[in-house]
Coordinates of C-alpha atoms in Angstrom, one line a residue:
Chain Z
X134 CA 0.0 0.0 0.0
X135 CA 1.7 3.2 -0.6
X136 CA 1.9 6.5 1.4
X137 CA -0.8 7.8 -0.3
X138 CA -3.6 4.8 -0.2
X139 CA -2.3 4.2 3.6
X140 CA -3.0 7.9 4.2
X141 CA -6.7 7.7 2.7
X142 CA -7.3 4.9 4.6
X143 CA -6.8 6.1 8.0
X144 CA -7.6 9.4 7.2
X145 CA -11.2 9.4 8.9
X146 CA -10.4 8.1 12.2
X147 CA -7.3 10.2 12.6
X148 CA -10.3 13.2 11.9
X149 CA -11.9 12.3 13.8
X150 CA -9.5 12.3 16.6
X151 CA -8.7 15.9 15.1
X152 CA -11.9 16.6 15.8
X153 CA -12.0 15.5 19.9
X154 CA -8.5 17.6 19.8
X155 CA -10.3 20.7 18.6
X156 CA -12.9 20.1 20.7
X157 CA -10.7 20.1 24.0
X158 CA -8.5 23.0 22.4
X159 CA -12.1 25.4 22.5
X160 CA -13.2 24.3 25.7
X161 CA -9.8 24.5 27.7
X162 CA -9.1 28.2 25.6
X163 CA -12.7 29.3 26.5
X164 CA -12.2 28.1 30.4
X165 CA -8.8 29.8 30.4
X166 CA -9.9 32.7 29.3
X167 CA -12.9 32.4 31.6
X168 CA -10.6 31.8 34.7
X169 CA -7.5 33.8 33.2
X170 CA -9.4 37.2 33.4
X171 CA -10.0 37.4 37.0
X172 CA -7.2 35.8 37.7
X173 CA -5.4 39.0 36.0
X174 CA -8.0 41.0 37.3
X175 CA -7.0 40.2 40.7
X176 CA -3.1 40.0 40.4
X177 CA -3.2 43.7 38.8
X178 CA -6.0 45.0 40.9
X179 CA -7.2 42.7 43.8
X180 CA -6.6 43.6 47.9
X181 CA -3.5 41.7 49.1
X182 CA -6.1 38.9 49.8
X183 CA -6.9 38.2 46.3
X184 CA -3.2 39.3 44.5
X185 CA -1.6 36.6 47.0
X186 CA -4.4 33.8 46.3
X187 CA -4.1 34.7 42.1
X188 CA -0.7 34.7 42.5
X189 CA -0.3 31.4 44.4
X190 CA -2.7 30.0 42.1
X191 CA -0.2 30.9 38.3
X192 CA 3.4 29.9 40.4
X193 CA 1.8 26.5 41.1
X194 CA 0.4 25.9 37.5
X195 CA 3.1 27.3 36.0
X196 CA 5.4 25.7 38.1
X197 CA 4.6 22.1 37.5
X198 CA 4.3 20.0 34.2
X199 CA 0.9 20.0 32.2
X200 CA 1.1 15.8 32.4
X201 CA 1.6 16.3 36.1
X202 CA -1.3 17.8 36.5
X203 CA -3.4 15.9 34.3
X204 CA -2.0 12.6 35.8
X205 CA -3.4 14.2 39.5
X206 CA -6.6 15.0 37.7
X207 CA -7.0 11.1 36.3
X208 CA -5.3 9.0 38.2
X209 CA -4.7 10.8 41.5
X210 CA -8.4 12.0 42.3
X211 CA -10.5 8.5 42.1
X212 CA -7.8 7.7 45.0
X213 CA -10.5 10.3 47.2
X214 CA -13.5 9.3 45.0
X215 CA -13.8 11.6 42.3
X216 CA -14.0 10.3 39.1
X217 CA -13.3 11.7 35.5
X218 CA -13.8 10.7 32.2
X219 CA -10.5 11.3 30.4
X220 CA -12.4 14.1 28.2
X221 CA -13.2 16.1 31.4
X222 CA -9.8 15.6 33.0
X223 CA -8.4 17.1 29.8
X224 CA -10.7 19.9 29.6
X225 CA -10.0 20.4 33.8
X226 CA -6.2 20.3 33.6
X227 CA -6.1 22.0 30.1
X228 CA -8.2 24.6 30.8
X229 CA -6.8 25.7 34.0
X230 CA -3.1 25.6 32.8
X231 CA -4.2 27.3 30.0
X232 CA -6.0 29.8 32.6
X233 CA -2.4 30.6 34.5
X234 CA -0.6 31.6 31.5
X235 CA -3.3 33.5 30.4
X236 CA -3.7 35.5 33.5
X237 CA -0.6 36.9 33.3
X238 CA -0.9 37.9 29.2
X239 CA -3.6 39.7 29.9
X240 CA -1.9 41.0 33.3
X241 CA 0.8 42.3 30.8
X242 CA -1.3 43.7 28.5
X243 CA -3.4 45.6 31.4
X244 CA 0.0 46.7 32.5
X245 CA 1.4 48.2 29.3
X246 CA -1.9 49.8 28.8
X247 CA -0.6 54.0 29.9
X248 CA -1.9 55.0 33.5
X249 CA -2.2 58.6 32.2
X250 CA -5.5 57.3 29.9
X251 CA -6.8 56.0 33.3
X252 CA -6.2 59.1 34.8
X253 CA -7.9 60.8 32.3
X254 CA -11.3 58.3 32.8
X255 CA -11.4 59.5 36.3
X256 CA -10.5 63.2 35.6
X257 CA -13.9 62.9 33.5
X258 CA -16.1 61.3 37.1
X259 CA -15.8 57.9 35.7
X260 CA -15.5 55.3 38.4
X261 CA -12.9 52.7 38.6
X262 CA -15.0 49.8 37.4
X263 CA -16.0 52.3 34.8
X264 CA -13.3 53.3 33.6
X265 CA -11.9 49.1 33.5
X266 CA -14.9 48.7 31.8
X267 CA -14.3 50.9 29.0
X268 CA -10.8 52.2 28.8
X269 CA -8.7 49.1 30.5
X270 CA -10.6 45.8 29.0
X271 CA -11.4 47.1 25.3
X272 CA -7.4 47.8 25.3
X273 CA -6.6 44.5 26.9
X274 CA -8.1 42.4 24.5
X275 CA -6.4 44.2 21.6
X276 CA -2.9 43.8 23.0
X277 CA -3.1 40.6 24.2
X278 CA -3.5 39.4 20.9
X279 CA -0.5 38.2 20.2
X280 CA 0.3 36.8 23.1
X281 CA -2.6 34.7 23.4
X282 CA -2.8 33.6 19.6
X283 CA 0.9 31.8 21.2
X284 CA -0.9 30.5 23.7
X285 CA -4.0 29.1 21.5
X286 CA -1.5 27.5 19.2
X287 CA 0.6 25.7 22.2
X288 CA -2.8 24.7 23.7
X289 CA -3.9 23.0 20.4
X290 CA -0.1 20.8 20.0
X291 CA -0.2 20.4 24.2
X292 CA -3.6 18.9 23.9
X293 CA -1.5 15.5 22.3
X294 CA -0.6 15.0 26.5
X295 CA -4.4 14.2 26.6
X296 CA -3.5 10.7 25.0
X297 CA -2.0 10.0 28.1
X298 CA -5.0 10.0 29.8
X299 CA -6.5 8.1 27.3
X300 CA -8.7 10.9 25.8
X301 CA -9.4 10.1 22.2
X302 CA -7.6 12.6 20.5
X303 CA -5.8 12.3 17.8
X304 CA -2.7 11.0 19.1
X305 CA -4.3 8.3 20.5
X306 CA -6.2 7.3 17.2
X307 CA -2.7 7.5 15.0
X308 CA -1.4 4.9 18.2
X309 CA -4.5 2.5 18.0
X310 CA -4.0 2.1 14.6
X311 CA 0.0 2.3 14.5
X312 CA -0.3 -0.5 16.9
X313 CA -2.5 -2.8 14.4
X314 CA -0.9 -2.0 10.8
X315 CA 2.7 -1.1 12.2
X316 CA 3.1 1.8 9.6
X317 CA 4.5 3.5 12.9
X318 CA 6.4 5.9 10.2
X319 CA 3.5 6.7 7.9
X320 CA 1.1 7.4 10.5
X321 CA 2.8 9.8 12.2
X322 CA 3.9 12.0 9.3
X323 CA 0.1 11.7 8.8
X324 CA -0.6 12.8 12.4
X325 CA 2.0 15.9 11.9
X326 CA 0.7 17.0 8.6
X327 CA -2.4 17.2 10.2
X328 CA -1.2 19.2 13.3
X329 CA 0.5 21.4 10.9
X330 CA -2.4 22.2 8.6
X331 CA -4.2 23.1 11.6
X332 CA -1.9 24.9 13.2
X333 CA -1.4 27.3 9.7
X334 CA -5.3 27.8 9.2
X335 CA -5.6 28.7 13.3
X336 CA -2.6 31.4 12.4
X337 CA -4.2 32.4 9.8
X338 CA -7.2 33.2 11.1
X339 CA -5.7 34.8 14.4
X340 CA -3.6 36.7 12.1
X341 CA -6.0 38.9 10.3
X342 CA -8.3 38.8 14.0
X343 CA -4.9 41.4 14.9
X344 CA -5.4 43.0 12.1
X345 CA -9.1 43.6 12.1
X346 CA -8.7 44.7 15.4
X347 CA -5.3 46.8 15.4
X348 CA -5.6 50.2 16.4
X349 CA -4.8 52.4 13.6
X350 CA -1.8 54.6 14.0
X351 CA -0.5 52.5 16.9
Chain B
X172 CA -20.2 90.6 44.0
X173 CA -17.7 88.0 41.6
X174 CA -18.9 84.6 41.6
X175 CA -16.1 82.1 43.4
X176 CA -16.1 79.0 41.2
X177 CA -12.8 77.6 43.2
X178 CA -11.8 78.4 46.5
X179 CA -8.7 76.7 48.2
X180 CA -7.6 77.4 51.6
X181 CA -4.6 76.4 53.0
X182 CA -3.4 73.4 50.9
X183 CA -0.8 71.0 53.0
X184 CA 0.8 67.9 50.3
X185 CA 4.0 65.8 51.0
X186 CA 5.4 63.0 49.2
X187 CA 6.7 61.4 52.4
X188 CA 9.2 64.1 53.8
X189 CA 9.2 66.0 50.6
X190 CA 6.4 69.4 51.3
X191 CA 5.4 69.6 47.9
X192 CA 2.3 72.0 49.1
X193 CA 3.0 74.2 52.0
X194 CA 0.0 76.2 52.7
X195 CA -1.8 76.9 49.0
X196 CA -4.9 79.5 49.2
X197 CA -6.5 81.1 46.1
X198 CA -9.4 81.5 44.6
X199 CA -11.2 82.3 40.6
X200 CA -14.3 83.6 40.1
X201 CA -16.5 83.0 37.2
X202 CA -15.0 84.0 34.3
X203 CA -11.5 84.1 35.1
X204 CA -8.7 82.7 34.0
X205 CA -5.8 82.2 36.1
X206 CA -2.0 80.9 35.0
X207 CA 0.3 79.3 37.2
X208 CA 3.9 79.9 36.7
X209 CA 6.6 78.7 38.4
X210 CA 10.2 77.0 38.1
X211 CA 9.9 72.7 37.7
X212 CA 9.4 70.6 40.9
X213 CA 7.1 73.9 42.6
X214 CA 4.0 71.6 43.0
X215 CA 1.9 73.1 39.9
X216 CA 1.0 70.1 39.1
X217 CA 0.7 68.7 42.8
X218 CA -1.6 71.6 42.9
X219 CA -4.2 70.5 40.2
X220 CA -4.1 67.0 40.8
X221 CA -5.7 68.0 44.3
X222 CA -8.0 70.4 42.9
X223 CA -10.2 67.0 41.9
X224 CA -8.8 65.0 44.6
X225 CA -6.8 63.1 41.7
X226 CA -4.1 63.7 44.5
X227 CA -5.6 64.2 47.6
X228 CA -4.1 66.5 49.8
X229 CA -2.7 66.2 53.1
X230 CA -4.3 69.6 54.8
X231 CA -6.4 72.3 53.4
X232 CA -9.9 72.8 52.1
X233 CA -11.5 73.2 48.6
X234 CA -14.4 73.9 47.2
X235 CA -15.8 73.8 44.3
X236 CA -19.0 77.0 44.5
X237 CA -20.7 75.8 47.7
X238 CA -19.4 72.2 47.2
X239 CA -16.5 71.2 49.7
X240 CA -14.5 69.2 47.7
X241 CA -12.7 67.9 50.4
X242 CA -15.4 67.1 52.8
X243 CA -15.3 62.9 52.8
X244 CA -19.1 62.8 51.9
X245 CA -18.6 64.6 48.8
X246 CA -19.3 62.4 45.5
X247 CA -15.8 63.1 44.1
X248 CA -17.2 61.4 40.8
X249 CA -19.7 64.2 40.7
X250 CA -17.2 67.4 41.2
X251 CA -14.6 65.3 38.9
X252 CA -17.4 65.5 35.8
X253 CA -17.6 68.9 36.6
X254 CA -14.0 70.2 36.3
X255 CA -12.2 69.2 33.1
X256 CA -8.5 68.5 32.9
X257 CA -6.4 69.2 30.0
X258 CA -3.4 66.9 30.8
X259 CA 0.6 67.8 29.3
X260 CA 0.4 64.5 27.2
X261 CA -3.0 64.9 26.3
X262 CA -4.0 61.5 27.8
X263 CA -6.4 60.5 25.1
X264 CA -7.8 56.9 25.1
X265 CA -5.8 55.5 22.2
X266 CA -8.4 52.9 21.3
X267 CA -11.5 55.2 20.7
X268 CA -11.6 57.5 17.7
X269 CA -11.8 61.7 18.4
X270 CA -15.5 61.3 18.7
X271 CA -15.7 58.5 20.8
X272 CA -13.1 60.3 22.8
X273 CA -15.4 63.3 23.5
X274 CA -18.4 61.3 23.7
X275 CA -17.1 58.7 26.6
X276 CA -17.6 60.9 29.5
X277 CA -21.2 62.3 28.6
X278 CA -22.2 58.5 27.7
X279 CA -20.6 56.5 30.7
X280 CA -20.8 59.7 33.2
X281 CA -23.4 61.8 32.6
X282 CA -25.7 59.0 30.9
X283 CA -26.5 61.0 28.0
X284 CA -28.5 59.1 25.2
X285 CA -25.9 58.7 22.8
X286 CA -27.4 60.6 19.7
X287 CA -27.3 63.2 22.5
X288 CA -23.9 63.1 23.4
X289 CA -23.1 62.6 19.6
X290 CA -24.4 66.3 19.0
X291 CA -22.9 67.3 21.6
X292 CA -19.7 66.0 21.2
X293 CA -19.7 67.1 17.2
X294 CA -20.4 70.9 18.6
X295 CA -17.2 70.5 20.5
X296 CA -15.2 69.4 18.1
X297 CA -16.3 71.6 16.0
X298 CA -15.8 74.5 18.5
X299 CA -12.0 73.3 18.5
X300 CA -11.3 73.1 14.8
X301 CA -11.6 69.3 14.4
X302 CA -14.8 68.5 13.0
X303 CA -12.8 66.8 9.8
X304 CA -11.1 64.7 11.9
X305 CA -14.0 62.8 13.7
X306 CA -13.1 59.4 12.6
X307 CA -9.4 59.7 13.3
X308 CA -7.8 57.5 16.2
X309 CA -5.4 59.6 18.6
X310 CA -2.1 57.7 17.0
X311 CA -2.9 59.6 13.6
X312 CA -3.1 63.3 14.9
X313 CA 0.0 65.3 15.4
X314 CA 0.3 66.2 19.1
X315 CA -1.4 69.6 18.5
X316 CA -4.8 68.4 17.2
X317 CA -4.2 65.5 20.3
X318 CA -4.2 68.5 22.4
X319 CA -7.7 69.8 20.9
X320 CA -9.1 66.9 21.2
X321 CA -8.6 66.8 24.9
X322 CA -9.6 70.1 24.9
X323 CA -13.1 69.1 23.4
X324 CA -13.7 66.1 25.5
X325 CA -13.3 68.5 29.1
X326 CA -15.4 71.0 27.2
X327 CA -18.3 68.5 26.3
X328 CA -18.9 67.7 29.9
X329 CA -20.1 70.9 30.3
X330 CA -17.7 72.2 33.5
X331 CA -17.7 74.5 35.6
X332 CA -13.9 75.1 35.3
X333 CA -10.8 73.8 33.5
X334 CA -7.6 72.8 34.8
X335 CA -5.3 72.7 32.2
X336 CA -1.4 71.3 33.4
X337 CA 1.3 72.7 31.0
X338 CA -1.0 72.0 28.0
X339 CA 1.4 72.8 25.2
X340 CA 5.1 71.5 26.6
X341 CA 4.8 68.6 25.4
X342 CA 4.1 70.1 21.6
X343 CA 6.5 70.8 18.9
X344 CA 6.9 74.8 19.0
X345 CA 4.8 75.0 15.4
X346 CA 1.9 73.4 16.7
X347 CA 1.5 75.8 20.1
X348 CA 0.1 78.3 18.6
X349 CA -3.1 76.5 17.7
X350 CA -3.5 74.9 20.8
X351 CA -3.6 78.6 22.6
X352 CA -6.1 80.1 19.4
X353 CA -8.4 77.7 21.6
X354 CA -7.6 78.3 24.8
X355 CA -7.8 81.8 24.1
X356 CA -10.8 81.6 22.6
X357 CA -12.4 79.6 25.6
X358 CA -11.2 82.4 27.6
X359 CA -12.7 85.1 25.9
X360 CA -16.3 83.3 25.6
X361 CA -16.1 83.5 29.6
X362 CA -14.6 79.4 30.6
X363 CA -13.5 79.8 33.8
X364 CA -9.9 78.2 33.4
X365 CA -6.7 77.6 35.9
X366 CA -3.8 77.2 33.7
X367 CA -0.6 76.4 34.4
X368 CA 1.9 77.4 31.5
X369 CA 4.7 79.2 31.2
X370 CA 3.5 80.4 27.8
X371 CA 3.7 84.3 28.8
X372 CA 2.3 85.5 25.5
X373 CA -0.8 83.7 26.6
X374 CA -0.8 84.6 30.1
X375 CA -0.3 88.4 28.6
X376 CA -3.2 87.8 26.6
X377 CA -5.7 86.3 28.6
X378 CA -4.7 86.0 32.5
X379 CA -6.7 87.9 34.5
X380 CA -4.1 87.3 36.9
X381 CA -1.0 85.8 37.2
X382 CA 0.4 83.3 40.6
X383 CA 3.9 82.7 40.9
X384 CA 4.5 79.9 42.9
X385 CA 8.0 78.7 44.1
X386 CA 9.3 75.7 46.8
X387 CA 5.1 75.2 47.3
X388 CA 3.8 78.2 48.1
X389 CA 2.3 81.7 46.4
X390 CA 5.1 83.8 46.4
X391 CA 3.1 86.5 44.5
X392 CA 0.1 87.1 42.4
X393 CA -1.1 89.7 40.5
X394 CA -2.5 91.1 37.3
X395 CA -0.1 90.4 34.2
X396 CA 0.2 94.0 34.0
X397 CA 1.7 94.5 37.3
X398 CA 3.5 91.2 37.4
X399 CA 5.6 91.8 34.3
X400 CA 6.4 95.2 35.0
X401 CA 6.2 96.0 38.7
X402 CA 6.3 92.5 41.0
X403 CA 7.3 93.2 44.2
X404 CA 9.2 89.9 45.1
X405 CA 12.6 89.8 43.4
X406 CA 12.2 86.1 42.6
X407 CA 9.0 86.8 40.9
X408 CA 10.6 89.5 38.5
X409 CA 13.6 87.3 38.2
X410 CA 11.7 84.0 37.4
X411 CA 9.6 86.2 34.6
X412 CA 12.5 88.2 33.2
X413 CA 14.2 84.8 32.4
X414 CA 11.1 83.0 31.0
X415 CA 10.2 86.0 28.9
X416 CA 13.5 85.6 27.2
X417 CA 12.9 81.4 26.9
X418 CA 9.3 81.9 25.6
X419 CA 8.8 84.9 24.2
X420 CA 5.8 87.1 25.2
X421 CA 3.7 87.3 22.0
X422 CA 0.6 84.5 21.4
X423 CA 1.6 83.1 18.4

């Protein structure tokens, strides 16, 4: 069978673990996002109360492996009774290592964002949730960007670890069937071509997101 | 009997053991327009930062007509939508076009319907010369039109006074002139307007009276006439003589 036929072949099921890989990619993104912001929120703006908790919370998921914590999420928690399907552990442990890197891009981009236009808000009566509201987030989400178009892209390729856990991604369908044909070579290349071509389109599209949403003269 | 807009009695500021504000009382009645002059590091600034409590002060009282700004119970939002501030970098929110820029404060402050605040806002403009340039973002104007823009935004929330802190030192001498065509004009239609500036062609034109402050305190104040040409304080005629020759004394 050459490259080619092989490559039809397993095509569909290595889709449709693409598919499962998307799948935890947008729901670990959208719960980083959803965790990241206050977490930012409170590292840049939060009573020593909050800034210490936020700031505990990115140091310990930032300081240990993404597998790490997946393997506490899958095989460490049914030790006190809580069990997870591997798609939910991958979601869980994605989506809040996704949500400490995240906190502090948007922490950086709140912080490069010029005190004198927040000054200005509050020259004008605006309060402070006011003036976050319409002068701090608006510019937040413009110049984190970047950053976080990184981060997307990592998130998508890190989301492989899930195949440890036994989540059926796409990693693990390339294995199931490596294991059965032994085209270990082929299916691989397969596997990466397809990584890659997703990878370019998500650029792609995050690329002209920056420039639909640059601010002109900047 | 003048109307006091601003009052300020006996204003106290340190930055830990540096006195920055040792004892500041003044006042401007409706109409006026008042320039602070005074070598770097005085506490100009200092000074209008407390006006609005952007810096609260340590000591002293303020009030804004019958207001006491400084009373605790005061809404500071409320005063602070009421005096405008014209800042030395212009502080314009880079990711809002001019109108948006203008329109902000009457929208999120004032909860003006937007169509509303949209005339409004265009009337401003207009009023500083910008009315072409309503669909421009802040990056694209040179630093002058910046400045008018900030200028329009104070003006559209309707105050009672205008701080302005060393609104043209940050501009490229060429583009001065046409940020002072406005403040001049604002002072003529009546704006009451604190301005510190060591633009003495202005202050010649316009001041109704002069303060010379030095080490945090009023050394003396006066009509321009007088300042320029019979101050009593040696410092003061020394600190003008020398800025006159910097500046210049004409408008433009």
């Amino acid at each position: 069978m050459s490259f080619l036929e092989l490559a039809w072949n397993i095509l569909p099921k290595l889709l449709a673990g693409a598919v499962v890989t998307i799948e935890l990619t947008i729901i670990a993104i959208t719960i980083g996002i959803v965790l990241g912001i206050p977490v930012a929120m409170a590292r840049v703006y939060g009573n020593k109360l909050l800034y210490t908790i936020s700031t505990f919370f990115v140091e310990i998921i930032r300081g240990t492996p993404l597998l790490t914590q997946l393997f506490i999420l899958y095989f460490g928690l049914p030790s006190v009774g809580i069990m997870l399907s591997p798609f939910v552990a991958a979601i869980i442990g994605m989506g809040i290592n996704s949500a400490a890197y995240q906190a502090e891009y948007f922490r950086g981009a709140i912080q490069s964002i010029k005190k004198e236009q927040l000054i200005a808000a509050y020259s004008l009566g605006m309060k402070k949730v006011q003036a976050i509201r319409h002068i701090v987030l608006p510019q937040m989400f413009r110049l984190v960007i970047p950053s976080w178009s990184n981060e997307l892209i990592y998130l998508l390729k890190y989301s492989s670890m899930a195949y440890m856990i036994q989540a059926p991604e796409i990693m693990s369908q390339a294995r199931l069937i490596a294991s059965r044909n032994f085209r270990t070579f082929e299916v691989f290349i397969v596997v990466a071509l397809i990584y890659l071509v997703l990878v370019l389109v998500l650029s792609k599209i995050l690329d002209s997101v920056e420039r639909r949403y640059r601010i002109p003269g900047l | 009997m003048p109307h006091v807009i601003l009052k300020v009695e006996n204003l106290y500021k340190s930055y830990g053991k540096l006195a920055v504000l040792k004892g500041i009382s003044f006042q401007v009645n409706q109409g006026e327009t008042k320039v602070i002059i005074g070598p770097s590091g005085t506490g100009k600034s200092t000074l209008l930062n407390c006006i609005n409590q952007l810096t609260p002060p340590d000591k002293g009282r303020i009030w804004l007509e019958e207001i006491e700004v400084t009373n605790p119970a005061t809404d500071l939002n409320l005063i602070r939508s009421s005096i405008g501030m014209v800042f030395q970098h212009f502080n314009l929110f880079t990711h809002l076009t001019v109108l948006d820029n203008v329109r902000l404060g009457l929208v999120v402050v004032k909860k003006i319907p937007k169509d509303k605040a949209t005339e409004i806002s265009l009337e401003k403009l207009n009023q500083v010369g910008l009315a072409d340039k309503i669909n421009a973002y802040p990056a694209e104007l040179s630093g002058g039109q910046q400045q008018r823009v900030s200028i329009a935004r104070a003006l559209a929330m309707n105050p009672k006074l205008i701080l302005f802190d060393e609104p043209t030192s940050a501009l490229d001498p060429e583009l001065i002139g046409e940020v002072l065509n406005v403040m001049i004009k604002l002072a003529e239609r009546g704006m009451t307007m604190v301005v510190v500036s060591h633009e003495m062609g202005f202050a010649r034109a316009v001041a109704n009276e002069i303060i010379f402050m030095e080490n945090g305190v009023i050394v003396e104040e006066g009509k321009p006439d007088i300042m320029f040409h019979h101050a009593q304080n040696p410092r003061t005629r020394e600190f003008l003589h020398k800025i006159t020759e910097l500046y210049g004394g004409k408008a433009e």
